[in-house]
Every structure is written in C-alpha cells, then in structure tokens.
XYZ file of C-alpha atoms in Angstrom:
663
model
C 7.814 -18.242 25.002
C 10.272 -15.370 25.189
C 11.328 -14.348 28.704
C 10.250 -10.900 29.835
C 13.839 -9.639 29.959
C 14.523 -10.856 26.446
C 11.260 -9.377 25.219
C 12.141 -6.027 26.812
C 15.556 -6.006 25.147
C 14.058 -6.827 21.740
C 11.376 -4.148 22.120
C 13.995 -1.640 23.222
C 15.936 -2.319 20.030
C 12.911 -0.954 18.139
C 12.663 1.989 20.498
C 16.267 3.112 20.236
C 16.637 2.583 16.507
C 13.547 4.774 16.148
C 14.681 7.378 18.666
C 18.141 7.672 17.120
C 16.903 7.769 13.510
C 14.434 10.550 14.277
C 17.099 12.459 16.194
C 19.632 12.220 13.377
C 17.048 13.287 10.795
C 15.835 16.024 13.137
C 12.411 15.054 11.898
C 9.870 12.335 12.592
C 7.619 10.713 15.148
C 9.354 8.771 17.922
C 6.344 8.446 20.211
C 4.466 5.696 18.396
C 7.428 3.333 17.886
C 8.352 3.765 21.547
C 4.799 3.102 22.704
C 3.914 0.306 20.277
C 7.228 -1.564 20.420
C 5.838 -4.196 22.783
C 2.854 -4.883 20.514
C 5.081 -5.180 17.448
C 7.604 -7.408 19.197
C 4.934 -9.881 20.277
C 3.330 -9.911 16.833
C 6.541 -10.328 14.819
C 8.273 -12.827 17.103
C 5.322 -15.080 17.937
C 2.474 -14.782 15.456
C 3.153 -13.028 12.155
C 3.833 -15.498 9.350
C 6.411 -13.926 7.018
C 9.739 -14.660 5.367
C 12.262 -11.855 4.803
C 14.121 -14.074 2.318
C 10.958 -14.533 0.261
C 9.039 -11.350 1.068
C 6.386 -11.727 -1.650
C 5.294 -15.214 -0.606
C 1.576 -15.123 -1.530
C 0.350 -16.774 1.680
C 2.270 -14.569 4.118
C 0.396 -12.654 6.758
C -0.037 -9.004 5.841
C 1.011 -6.300 8.314
C -0.195 -2.752 7.710
C 1.109 0.182 9.727
C -1.951 2.355 9.252
C -0.501 4.977 11.615
C 2.199 5.631 9.033
C 3.727 8.593 10.851
C 5.259 5.970 13.146
C 7.202 4.624 10.158
C 10.372 3.963 12.138
C 8.515 1.165 13.905
C 8.166 -0.644 10.581
C 11.651 0.184 9.322
C 13.166 -1.053 12.571
C 11.226 -4.303 12.304
C 12.294 -4.844 8.694
C 15.947 -4.268 9.555
C 15.875 -6.364 12.708
C 14.128 -9.349 11.124
C 16.544 -9.460 8.197
C 14.871 -7.913 5.165
C 17.673 -7.221 2.702
C 16.174 -3.978 1.387
C 16.812 -2.096 4.637
C 20.210 -2.146 6.321
C 21.562 -0.076 9.181
C 22.724 2.682 6.840
C 19.118 3.082 5.660
C 18.012 3.436 9.278
C 20.703 6.086 9.744
C 19.427 7.872 6.626
C 15.805 8.025 7.736
C 13.829 10.656 5.829
C 16.764 11.467 3.539
C 16.463 11.810 -0.230
C 16.900 8.496 -2.015
C 16.600 6.374 1.112
C 13.923 3.634 1.261
C 13.166 4.807 4.794
C 10.927 7.674 3.711
C 9.009 9.882 6.102
C 5.985 7.617 5.776
C 6.087 4.017 4.521
C 5.941 3.873 0.729
C 4.951 0.759 -1.169
C 7.670 -0.303 -3.572
C 10.506 1.371 -1.683
C 11.397 -1.792 0.220
C 10.102 -5.331 0.611
C 7.873 -5.736 3.639
C 6.093 -2.423 3.123
C 2.677 -3.726 2.095
C 1.102 -0.354 1.333
C 1.766 3.378 1.392
C 0.414 4.860 4.602
C 0.449 8.228 6.284
C -2.919 9.745 5.346
C -4.678 8.403 8.404
C -7.313 5.711 8.076
C -6.177 4.612 4.618
C -4.096 1.720 5.949
C -7.034 0.428 7.969
C -9.252 0.438 4.880
C -6.435 -1.128 2.797
C -6.263 -3.918 5.383
C -9.985 -4.534 4.926
C -9.348 -4.933 1.197
C -6.473 -7.336 1.846
C -8.690 -9.424 4.109
C -11.405 -9.455 1.438
C -8.842 -10.673 -1.107
C -7.593 -13.434 1.192
C -11.116 -14.667 1.848
C -12.066 -14.519 -1.839
C -8.924 -16.378 -2.964
C -9.369 -18.970 -0.231
C -12.846 -19.646 -1.603
C -11.410 -19.972 -5.093
C -8.131 -21.853 -4.561
C -8.629 -23.516 -1.182
C -7.164 -22.963 2.248
C -4.005 -24.878 1.411
C -2.992 -21.959 -0.862
C -4.676 -19.003 0.839
C -5.054 -19.047 4.592
C -3.439 -16.083 6.315
C -4.204 -13.164 8.588
C -4.165 -9.440 7.951
C -2.976 -7.307 10.865
C -3.227 -3.534 11.066
C -1.753 -1.252 13.699
C -3.869 1.877 13.995
C -3.717 5.044 16.028
C -6.300 7.481 17.313
C -6.094 9.511 14.119
C -6.896 6.482 11.962
C -10.044 5.923 14.000
C -11.134 9.568 13.909
C -10.972 9.810 10.117
C -14.353 9.165 8.513
C -12.994 6.432 6.256
C -12.506 4.254 9.324
C -16.257 3.927 9.859
C -16.811 2.941 6.239
C -14.039 0.359 6.515
C -15.001 -1.197 9.831
C -18.700 -1.406 9.058
C -17.946 -3.174 5.766
C -15.502 -5.556 7.464
C -17.974 -6.331 10.225
C -20.743 -6.986 7.736
C -18.551 -9.336 5.693
C -17.349 -11.170 8.833
C -13.697 -10.872 7.866
C -12.529 -13.077 10.716
C -8.880 -13.117 9.642
C -8.619 -9.340 10.031
C -7.060 -8.284 13.342
C -6.721 -4.598 14.181
C -4.427 -3.535 17.019
C -5.118 -0.064 18.397
C -2.219 1.890 19.853
C -4.481 3.424 22.474
C -2.238 6.157 23.870
C -4.801 8.947 24.173
C -2.543 11.533 22.498
C -2.787 13.447 19.218
C -0.770 16.375 17.870
C -2.782 19.008 19.704
C -2.568 17.166 23.023
C -4.908 14.744 24.743
C -7.427 13.050 22.446
C -10.066 14.154 24.950
C -9.688 17.692 23.576
C -11.643 16.639 20.502
C -13.072 13.160 20.960
C -14.856 11.075 23.560
C -15.807 8.039 21.457
C -15.804 4.647 23.112
C -13.923 2.922 20.298
C -14.390 -0.581 21.692
C -18.174 -0.141 21.714
C -18.039 1.445 18.264
C -16.287 -1.585 16.783
C -18.614 -3.934 18.636
C -21.589 -2.085 17.175
C -20.125 -2.677 13.710
C -20.006 -6.430 14.240
C -16.461 -6.887 15.506
C -15.101 -9.068 18.276
C -13.437 -6.687 20.738
C -10.735 -7.035 23.372
C -8.837 -4.616 25.606
C -5.352 -5.266 27.014
C -2.338 -3.604 28.556
C -0.239 -2.757 25.508
C 2.963 -3.161 27.500
C 2.160 -6.662 28.776
C 3.511 -9.102 26.164
C 1.643 -12.108 27.502
C -1.665 -10.238 27.555
C -1.057 -9.083 23.973
C -0.271 -12.658 22.967
C -3.411 -14.057 24.563
C -5.502 -11.435 22.793
C -3.999 -12.263 19.394
C -4.602 -15.972 19.967
C -8.222 -15.291 20.875
C -8.584 -13.074 17.811
C -7.242 -15.812 15.547
C -10.080 -18.088 16.671
C -12.855 -15.550 16.248
C -15.588 -15.851 13.625
C -15.578 -12.056 13.270
C -12.891 -9.431 12.689
C -11.195 -8.499 15.941
C -10.323 -5.128 17.406
C -7.737 -5.201 20.197
C -7.457 -2.002 22.207
C -3.877 -1.944 23.496
C -3.476 0.686 26.211
C -0.045 2.208 25.724
C 2.074 5.182 26.746
C 3.273 7.305 23.860
C 7.015 7.848 24.088
C 7.318 4.937 26.547
C 10.553 5.173 28.546
C 11.120 8.896 28.145
C 11.195 10.398 31.669
C 9.917 13.836 30.681
C 8.009 13.344 27.444
C 6.261 9.988 27.802
C 2.481 10.263 27.803
C 2.456 13.716 26.214
C 2.179 15.242 22.753
C 5.831 16.298 23.101
C 6.760 12.735 22.117
C 4.433 12.615 19.128
C 6.034 14.454 16.235
C 9.402 15.828 17.287
C 12.830 14.400 18.162
C 13.348 13.819 21.862
C 16.597 15.791 21.957
C 20.032 14.596 23.071
C 19.486 15.179 26.796
C 16.152 13.335 26.865
C 17.575 10.471 24.826
C 20.374 10.049 27.371
C 17.814 9.958 30.167
C 15.689 7.452 28.244
C 18.711 5.195 27.752
C 19.257 5.223 31.481
C 15.581 4.687 32.227
C 15.356 1.625 29.944
C 18.826 0.288 30.694
C 20.110 0.656 27.133
C 23.813 1.470 27.202
C 24.700 1.037 23.527
C 25.444 4.024 21.361
C 23.237 5.229 18.530
C 22.373 2.673 15.823
C 24.095 -0.199 17.611
C 22.026 -3.266 18.461
C 23.868 -5.792 20.668
C 24.651 -8.963 18.752
C 22.616 -11.237 21.006
C 19.516 -9.074 20.565
C 20.027 -8.775 16.808
C 20.497 -12.557 16.605
C 17.231 -13.079 18.444
C 15.458 -10.814 15.972
C 17.045 -12.548 12.983
C 15.880 -15.896 14.352
C 12.369 -14.441 14.572
C 12.719 -13.529 10.894
C 13.441 -17.172 10.090
C 10.536 -18.477 12.162
C 8.165 -19.058 9.211
C 10.719 -20.516 6.810
C 9.417 -24.077 7.183
C 5.830 -22.894 6.827
C 6.698 -21.100 3.596
C 8.479 -24.170 2.191
C 5.526 -26.395 3.102
C 3.256 -23.975 1.242
C 5.522 -24.168 -1.827
C 5.276 -27.957 -1.694
C 1.477 -27.729 -1.589
C 1.474 -25.402 -4.585
C 3.848 -27.685 -6.503
C 1.535 -30.639 -5.856
C -1.450 -28.858 -7.389
C -2.841 -29.641 -10.810
C -0.693 -27.891 -13.439
C -3.545 -25.661 -14.631
C -4.445 -24.526 -11.117
C -0.800 -23.887 -10.294
C -0.119 -21.908 -13.471
C -3.284 -19.865 -13.033
C -2.441 -19.051 -9.418
C 1.119 -18.044 -10.306
C 0.017 -16.004 -13.323
C -2.486 -14.073 -11.287
C 0.005 -13.248 -8.547
C 2.461 -12.077 -11.226
C -0.265 -9.715 -12.405
C -0.291 -11.082 -15.957
C -3.531 -11.233 -17.927
C -4.809 -14.523 -19.318
C -3.943 -15.316 -22.916
C -7.650 -15.435 -23.772
C -8.093 -11.750 -22.994
C -6.585 -10.051 -26.054
C -8.333 -12.181 -28.703
C -11.614 -11.808 -26.828
C -11.356 -8.011 -26.980
C -10.279 -8.103 -30.611
C -13.242 -10.261 -31.575
C -15.582 -8.033 -29.614
C -14.311 -4.899 -31.375
C -15.024 -6.506 -34.746
C -18.555 -7.267 -33.616
C -19.102 -3.675 -32.493
C -17.937 -2.311 -35.848
C -20.568 -4.499 -37.491
C -23.394 -3.952 -34.997
C -22.794 -0.211 -34.473
C -24.819 -0.041 -31.226
C -26.277 3.232 -29.999
C -25.889 2.925 -26.240
C -24.727 4.945 -23.268
C -21.061 4.324 -22.556
C -22.055 3.034 -19.110
C -24.029 0.350 -20.985
C -21.116 -0.126 -23.394
C -18.941 -0.683 -20.321
C -21.305 -3.385 -19.085
C -21.246 -5.008 -22.512
C -17.453 -5.180 -22.664
C -17.287 -6.287 -19.022
C -19.347 -9.308 -20.034
C -16.482 -10.204 -22.375
C -13.744 -9.241 -19.904
C -15.213 -11.114 -16.949
C -15.570 -14.185 -19.111
C -11.907 -14.072 -20.120
C -10.393 -12.927 -16.813
C -11.486 -14.838 -13.705
C -9.408 -12.488 -11.536
C -11.641 -9.429 -11.965
C -13.560 -8.509 -8.821
C -16.346 -6.021 -9.433
C -18.455 -3.843 -7.226
C -20.338 -0.624 -6.740
C -21.060 1.870 -3.993
C -24.801 1.133 -3.968
C -25.233 2.119 -7.631
C -25.039 -1.249 -9.373
C -27.977 -0.598 -11.694
C -26.640 2.847 -12.587
C -22.952 1.970 -12.908
C -23.648 -1.217 -14.897
C -20.754 -2.980 -13.177
C -22.380 -6.385 -12.687
C -22.310 -9.118 -15.330
C -23.540 -12.683 -15.658
C -20.296 -14.028 -14.184
C -20.285 -11.888 -11.056
C -22.496 -13.417 -8.417
C -22.525 -11.272 -5.269
C -20.194 -12.036 -2.387
C -22.034 -12.467 0.894
C -20.752 -12.702 4.487
C -21.107 -16.469 4.356
C -20.203 -17.125 0.714
C -17.160 -15.603 -0.967
C -17.402 -17.677 -4.132
C -18.911 -14.712 -5.991
C -17.091 -11.954 -7.847
C -19.121 -8.875 -6.942
C -19.019 -6.701 -3.840
C -21.905 -4.560 -2.694
C -19.791 -1.877 -0.997
C -22.754 0.143 0.205
C -22.708 3.929 0.223
C -19.036 3.990 1.100
C -17.179 5.499 -1.869
C -14.024 6.306 0.094
C -13.966 2.942 1.834
C -14.574 1.189 -1.477
C -11.705 2.965 -3.219
C -9.278 2.242 -0.391
C -10.421 -1.372 -0.034
C -9.854 -1.815 -3.770
C -6.302 -0.573 -3.215
C -5.876 -3.271 -0.583
C -7.307 -5.930 -2.906
C -4.870 -4.932 -5.647
C -1.930 -4.818 -3.224
C -2.734 -8.273 -1.912
C -2.360 -9.763 -5.376
C -4.275 -12.338 -7.347
C -7.261 -10.092 -8.138
C -7.984 -7.019 -10.265
C -10.578 -4.821 -8.559
C -12.971 -2.450 -10.260
C -15.729 -0.483 -8.605
C -18.356 2.003 -9.608
C -19.915 5.233 -8.454
C -21.038 8.490 -10.035
C -18.192 10.635 -11.350
C -19.248 13.488 -9.080
C -18.621 11.256 -6.050
C -15.018 10.647 -7.062
C -14.431 13.548 -4.662
C -15.273 11.127 -1.856
C -12.779 8.611 -3.256
C -10.004 10.986 -4.219
C -7.505 10.400 -1.357
C -7.526 6.668 -2.096
C -7.305 7.250 -5.857
C -4.295 9.495 -5.285
C -2.570 6.836 -3.189
C -3.234 4.192 -5.848
C -1.503 6.471 -8.353
C 1.382 7.100 -5.959
C 1.821 3.360 -5.421
C 1.369 2.482 -9.086
C -1.246 -0.243 -8.675
C -3.951 -1.520 -11.022
C -7.302 -0.353 -9.697
C -10.119 0.624 -12.046
C -12.796 3.200 -11.190
C -16.019 3.115 -13.195
C -17.335 6.683 -12.983
C -20.720 7.054 -14.612
C -23.103 9.988 -15.140
C -20.106 11.921 -16.367
C -21.448 15.379 -17.236
C -24.500 17.609 -17.510
C -25.767 14.736 -19.648
C -27.183 13.128 -16.515
C -29.851 15.817 -16.663
C -32.506 16.305 -14.033
C -30.446 15.501 -10.939
C -28.979 18.949 -11.352
C -25.715 20.672 -10.425
C -25.146 18.713 -7.208
C -24.693 15.611 -9.351
C -23.255 17.130 -12.533
C -19.445 16.730 -12.440
C -18.288 19.748 -14.422
C -14.806 19.945 -12.843
C -14.147 16.332 -11.898
C -12.557 15.030 -15.090
C -10.061 17.904 -15.002
C -9.382 17.297 -11.317
C -8.714 13.604 -11.888
C -6.505 14.355 -14.885
C -4.376 16.418 -12.509
C -3.338 13.334 -10.490
C 0.086 12.083 -11.654
C 0.225 8.460 -12.849
C -3.560 8.228 -13.090
C -5.173 7.436 -16.435
C -8.484 9.200 -16.968
C -10.448 7.820 -19.892
C -13.511 9.405 -21.466
C -14.601 7.178 -24.351
C -16.870 8.371 -27.153
C -18.669 5.145 -28.050
C -18.799 1.403 -27.495
C -15.593 0.763 -29.466
C -13.595 3.331 -27.516
C -15.089 1.993 -24.281
C -13.781 -1.478 -25.106
C -10.358 -0.062 -25.969
C -10.194 1.997 -22.775
C -11.088 -1.033 -20.677
C -8.348 -2.984 -22.429
C -5.814 -0.258 -21.664
C -6.899 -0.011 -18.025
C -6.516 -3.762 -17.563
C -3.159 -3.892 -19.325
C -1.767 -1.053 -17.175
C -0.212 -3.026 -14.327
C 1.431 0.037 -12.769
C -1.318 2.645 -13.019
C -4.849 3.050 -11.728
C -7.494 4.178 -14.185
C -10.817 5.934 -14.270
C -13.496 5.628 -16.938
C -15.903 8.554 -17.260
C -19.077 7.132 -18.773
C -22.329 8.638 -19.988
C -25.883 8.146 -18.922
C -27.232 9.194 -22.349
C -27.067 7.044 -25.472
C -24.314 7.717 -28.012
C -23.923 6.452 -31.578
C -20.979 4.329 -32.669
C -18.474 6.757 -34.199
C -15.809 4.124 -34.926
C -17.627 2.303 -37.719
C -14.610 0.704 -39.423
C -12.761 -2.028 -37.569
C -9.121 -1.266 -36.793
C -6.908 -3.843 -35.111
C -4.787 -1.217 -33.379
C -6.054 0.193 -30.110
C -6.408 3.803 -31.238
C -7.241 4.983 -27.729
C -3.716 3.933 -26.721
C -2.477 7.070 -28.467
C -4.578 9.221 -26.155
C -5.777 11.304 -29.103
C -6.127 10.327 -32.740
C -7.617 11.472 -36.039
C -11.163 10.188 -36.013
C -12.262 12.167 -39.064
C -9.134 13.355 -40.911
C -8.904 16.204 -43.392
C -5.818 17.363 -45.243
C -4.971 21.053 -44.874
C -7.851 21.469 -42.460
C -8.993 25.008 -41.740
C -10.593 23.825 -38.494
C -9.604 21.101 -36.060
C -12.139 20.061 -33.433
C -10.832 18.172 -30.411
C -13.464 16.372 -28.345
C -13.924 13.622 -25.807
C -16.755 11.343 -24.814
C -20.287 12.391 -25.614
C -19.124 15.562 -27.342
C -17.397 13.662 -30.168
C -20.830 13.122 -31.725
C -21.429 16.877 -31.612
C -17.992 17.549 -33.119
C -18.710 15.210 -36.035
C -22.001 16.983 -36.743
C -20.179 20.328 -36.730
C -17.555 18.922 -39.125
C -20.234 17.859 -41.605
C -21.698 21.337 -41.593
C -18.368 23.165 -41.787
C -17.233 20.924 -44.649
C -20.469 21.778 -46.445
C -19.645 25.480 -46.004
C -16.279 24.972 -47.658
C -14.203 24.868 -44.460
C -12.136 21.684 -44.392
C -12.525 20.304 -40.880
C -10.992 17.394 -38.994
C -12.149 15.819 -35.737
C -9.692 14.458 -33.185
C -11.042 12.148 -30.518
C -9.243 12.628 -27.196
C -10.099 9.705 -24.894
C -7.054 10.085 -22.596
C -4.886 13.161 -21.996
C -2.283 11.156 -20.107
C -1.611 8.675 -22.911
C -1.378 11.503 -25.430
C 1.302 13.143 -23.308
C 3.328 9.901 -23.505
C 3.483 9.954 -27.316
C 6.448 11.228 -29.310
C 6.808 14.933 -29.905
C 6.321 14.305 -33.632
C 3.057 12.432 -33.088
C 1.697 15.081 -30.731
C 2.620 17.868 -33.150
C 0.918 16.042 -36.020
C -2.288 15.520 -34.045
C -2.436 19.108 -32.827
C -1.715 20.292 -36.353
C -1.606 23.732 -37.901
C -5.252 24.557 -38.464
C -6.210 28.224 -38.426
C -8.939 27.492 -35.908
C -8.708 24.988 -33.069
C -11.775 24.126 -31.037
C -12.088 21.896 -27.962
C -15.474 20.504 -26.960
C -16.182 18.865 -23.607
C -19.122 19.144 -21.234
C -16.775 20.113 -18.423
C -14.426 22.963 -17.607
C -11.646 24.172 -19.914
C -8.719 23.254 -17.661
C -6.225 21.082 -19.538
C -7.537 21.712 -23.041
C -5.139 24.564 -23.783
C -2.487 21.899 -24.411
C -4.461 21.120 -27.602
C -5.931 24.460 -28.654
C -3.560 26.980 -27.070
C -4.603 29.791 -24.799
C -6.277 31.540 -27.739
C -8.227 28.517 -28.935
C -12.002 28.180 -28.820
C -13.471 26.186 -25.950
C -17.041 24.943 -26.086
C -17.970 23.603 -22.683
C -18.872 24.539 -19.139
C -17.855 27.762 -17.441
C -19.718 27.223 -14.187
C -22.010 24.730 -12.523
C -24.850 22.941 -14.292
C -28.612 23.068 -13.851
C -31.568 20.735 -13.467
C -33.465 19.759 -16.601
C -33.595 17.277 -19.471
C -30.082 16.849 -20.839
C -30.994 17.906 -24.389
C -32.182 21.249 -23.065
C -29.085 21.623 -20.878
C -26.739 21.187 -23.829
C -28.624 23.935 -25.681
C -28.773 26.145 -22.597
C -25.025 25.950 -22.014
C -24.153 26.241 -25.686
C -22.551 22.843 -26.155
C -23.947 22.238 -29.627
C -22.881 21.845 -33.231
C -24.433 25.289 -33.843
C -22.104 26.827 -31.262
C -19.044 25.123 -32.749
C -19.903 26.207 -36.288
C -20.614 29.774 -35.216
C -17.383 30.049 -33.224
C -15.286 28.535 -36.030
C -16.848 30.789 -38.642
C -16.275 33.857 -36.498
C -12.589 32.995 -36.102
C -12.151 32.195 -39.805
C -13.745 35.470 -40.847
C -11.666 37.368 -38.302
C -8.494 35.891 -39.812
C -9.456 36.922 -43.367
C-alpha cells in the first residue's frame, strides 16, 4: 500500500499539471481535477487494470470520465502513467488547435480516452453500455477472456441530466455488478452551490434503482480503496459517493464555483503551491513522483500477458472469431448471405412495410453475424428488431442477443455507443423516428466519434396515420441528415432495405439510421443487380434518355413517383425516376456522377413525405417539391397523403404546369 505522503505527492502531480495547463490555456476547469485527484490516484495505482503499452487490450478495465469538463484529470493520468500519445508538450498545449488534449476528452485523439465526454450524463450512460458489453461477451467467450470492470467518474451535472436516470435504472435492473460509479460529490455547479437548484439524495436515488451504495471521504485514500474493494465484490452495480472539495488546496477558491470553470490565476496558484507543499515550477513533475506513476502504469503488464496466453491457448476458431470481432471486421459469411437474399427478393417481390423488410433482412444478418446485439425502446413489435436468433437478455442470463431497453430512448442510444466503443459487438436499437429527438445528443456523439451504431427508426412519416402529428416525423429525416458523419437511409422497398442494412454494417466509422415505413410498399427493384445501388446514395431507378421530367424520391414516395412517371410517359413527357435512399452517400460520389444523376431535365421534382430541407441540392431552389409544409394530422394514411397532396396526381399536375410554362 502506498504511504500517505507518497499518495499525496502523486495526487498533487495531477493537481498541478491540471492547474498549470488550464492557466497556460487561459481556459478550462481546474476544480474537478484538484478535487478528484485523490480518487483517481487510488483507482489508477491500486485497482484499474490497464496497460499503456497495449492500450487496446480487450480485457482492460474501462475508465470513463463522464464529467468531461475536468478533462485535465484524464490527460494528466495518461501522461503520468506512460501513454505514448500524450507527452508533456501536449499537456502544455491543452485546448490548443491540433493537440490531443482537447477541451473535453475526444475518442480517437489519444489512446486511453475510451469515449468522448463533455455533454453531461453521456459518459455515465456509455459506461452502462460498456458494462453490458463486458457481461454479454463474458457469457459468450468465458471469463478467461472477458472479466473486467467499468469505472465512471461522474459529477453533479451528470446526475442532474435526465439521461442519468435512464442509465442507472437500466443498469440496476440488469444487475451490472462490474459497473462502479464514483461520484465527485463537491456540491458545486457553475451557478454556485448545487443546493440552488437541487436537493436530491443521490445515494437513496441509486439505491432505489437497485444499486449497492457507499459514501466515503473523497480525500481519504484508504477509505476510497476499501469502498472500491467492496464494490468489486457486489452482486449489483455500485455507486460510491466521494465527498470532495472542488479546487482542493486553493486557499481562496476551494469549495466555491470560482474553481469550477476558470483558471486560478498566478497569485492563487502560488498560494496553492505553498499550501500543498509543491515547489516545482509549471509542468515539472519530480523524477521520483513520475517514476512512481510510471510504475503504476506497468502494474497490469503481467495480467495482460497472462490474458494473451489464455487467448493463444483457445481453440483456433474461437480465437480467430474473438480477434475478428474486436478488429471490427464482419464475418466472411455476411456478404454472400446478403447477395443470396437480394436474389431471392428479386424473385419473390414481396409487398411489405420496410419495417417488416428490415426484420426479414435482420433474420439473414443475425444468422451470419453473431456479434449483432439488438434491442428496442419498448417497441419491439413495432420496430421489428427481434429475430429468431435474438433471445432476450435478462438480469440473470446474458446469453441472449436482445435488450429490452424500456422507454429510455436517450439511455438506449448512449448505451449503444458504449457497447460499440467497448468492442466485440455491433449494437442496433429501435424506436419511432419521431423519438429520435430523445436520442439525438447520443446520435450526434456517435457521429463525432465515428463509431458503428445502427438506429432502426420506424413509423417514418405521415404514413403511420391515426397517431397524428405528435407521432408523425415530418422534420426528423432532415434534422438527422444535418448531423455530420451520420448516414441517414430511407429505403423504398425490401431490396433497398437489405442494401441499406449492408451499408450500415459495413460502415465501421459511421453510425447510421434507417427510416422505415409502417405501411406496405411494393418491390420496386424487380431485377437483381449484384452491385449495391444504394451505395451511390441516389441512382436511376427508372431511366429515360432526354427526360423532360426527373422525379427524385425516397422511401415510400418512390412508389408514387413511379406511378407519376407512367402517366407522364403516357402523356408524351419522357420521365425518369431517381431513388434517393441516402443523401450523405450521394454527396460522396464524384462530381461527374452527381451531375449525371441530377441531369438536365426541364422539370425537376422531389417527393418525400417530410419537409423540403435538403432537397434543393437535387432540384434547385426553383424545383418542384411535393411533400410536407407543416405538421401532419390524424387519420388513415391514404387519406392523409391525399389531404397533403403527396400523390401521383399532384406530381403530374405540377410537372405539366411547369412544362407548359416553359413552352
């Protein structure tokens, strides 16, 4: 056990690296690293299983700094323990352009950053997903390959955000006993004392959600250690309330909001150095203290090597499967399975809702890819996300492949991020498209991180009918298309649905959404094509040379566009139909391809049962848009399409009017 003096010196190294980095940047949050340094020192030097020389070791413990504003705590730890991605110059360049030490921790910027945090509560919910993944993989591969803890350090803000309740209630229900949450209980938020806005008894709240709870002095290393050891033995997830002082060691700012989000200032830093007995200048860590930290970084080296020996001793098929899945590669059986299924669809030509088409292709996918982990936010029968292979996971049996997330869309989306970040699994989860608003912050972070998470978003338009405008997502497809690095698919039939699923699964560095219908749609791709046409984002579904009219459509409106084409052709107006399943993939095509698809028709029409936003890229600002211009209404969907003028009649009339106007 580390002596108290040595512990204090090691914790102070975190404090002063953080203080000095924030001061040099003239920006940042010194209070949390100063207050939580004792917690972090105990965790990283005694309990956390990690290896800076092999940072992606699959059986490492995961550490999530949910209170991401305190990022210098994590950066200091990564530097001190010997991660090669962060050196002292990176600490000195905190919050500077091009530095891995960004304002908030960003996944992919440096090894050891397990997830992007900053939007409060997200890290906590990510940690729940990581713990789910560990438990699921342990059930699948055995505890000799997957047996580790997930730790999250949270602040008051993380616990005030609504997502925290979704996350902790799910974790408590699932009895995620290897999840340990450490609360930096300092009683301070930006506005001042937490008591200004909140009087929740957090310990009782976690207990009510099925957690084991403990409360300790967050500046007593032995008490922290005892709590972690007790947590490791618990049969439930554990919440440890660590009472701390924000800005610990600062004579004039400790315990106040002045230490939260602003540099301490040169005079206060000098006083803090005196108070804590730290005589070294900025960014200098005495060699004996740095050596102690580097030794802590080597602490799990033998454990990691023993794990590698266990993996090497496994049956070759198990070993190769495990390694493939943690590399994120799809099984070789996947592509031929999809290809064979597409051939079958071209023959069968089913008339089904695309939510049903999604279920049909998932039956193929889940048979070929054992790493898929499905789920739904209490809409399984509506989202069609469960297949014959996906037995439900229960608190006492994680051998299944399906999670009942409950009515927790935001928690589900963020937990799926954590599952994907953990590795070894590909998560997909369903809800209604309109409720993607509840999931959006987590979807945005998945896009920012570039991780493979798939959102099944059914009931995608006014086509859901009688539930009315509260449930009719007229603006949601456009809003999701606005997120950078997010692929939003809206397939037109069963063939396109299969192709979009293939693209979502093959996109290792992007999350995806599939907008799927409630109403039945005919198969519009009746001839089998080996190429994945949806990969182009937009393609000629019904070509016509020298077309007078080009109709661009997505999803359920492709059927309407094809009917309009038949009628316009019969009137002597050569018409082509372009199916547009994915704006984002179309934007990635060559300029020549995009120009050819957009074409030179006299009249360009876009048809989608949503708002116009985004379609001008295809039809221009003077093009014809057939779609929604406000909210929907309650009624049978056939009547709604007529009421809002999303019909072949409306397309024909608008095209004719433009053609006559041009003559």
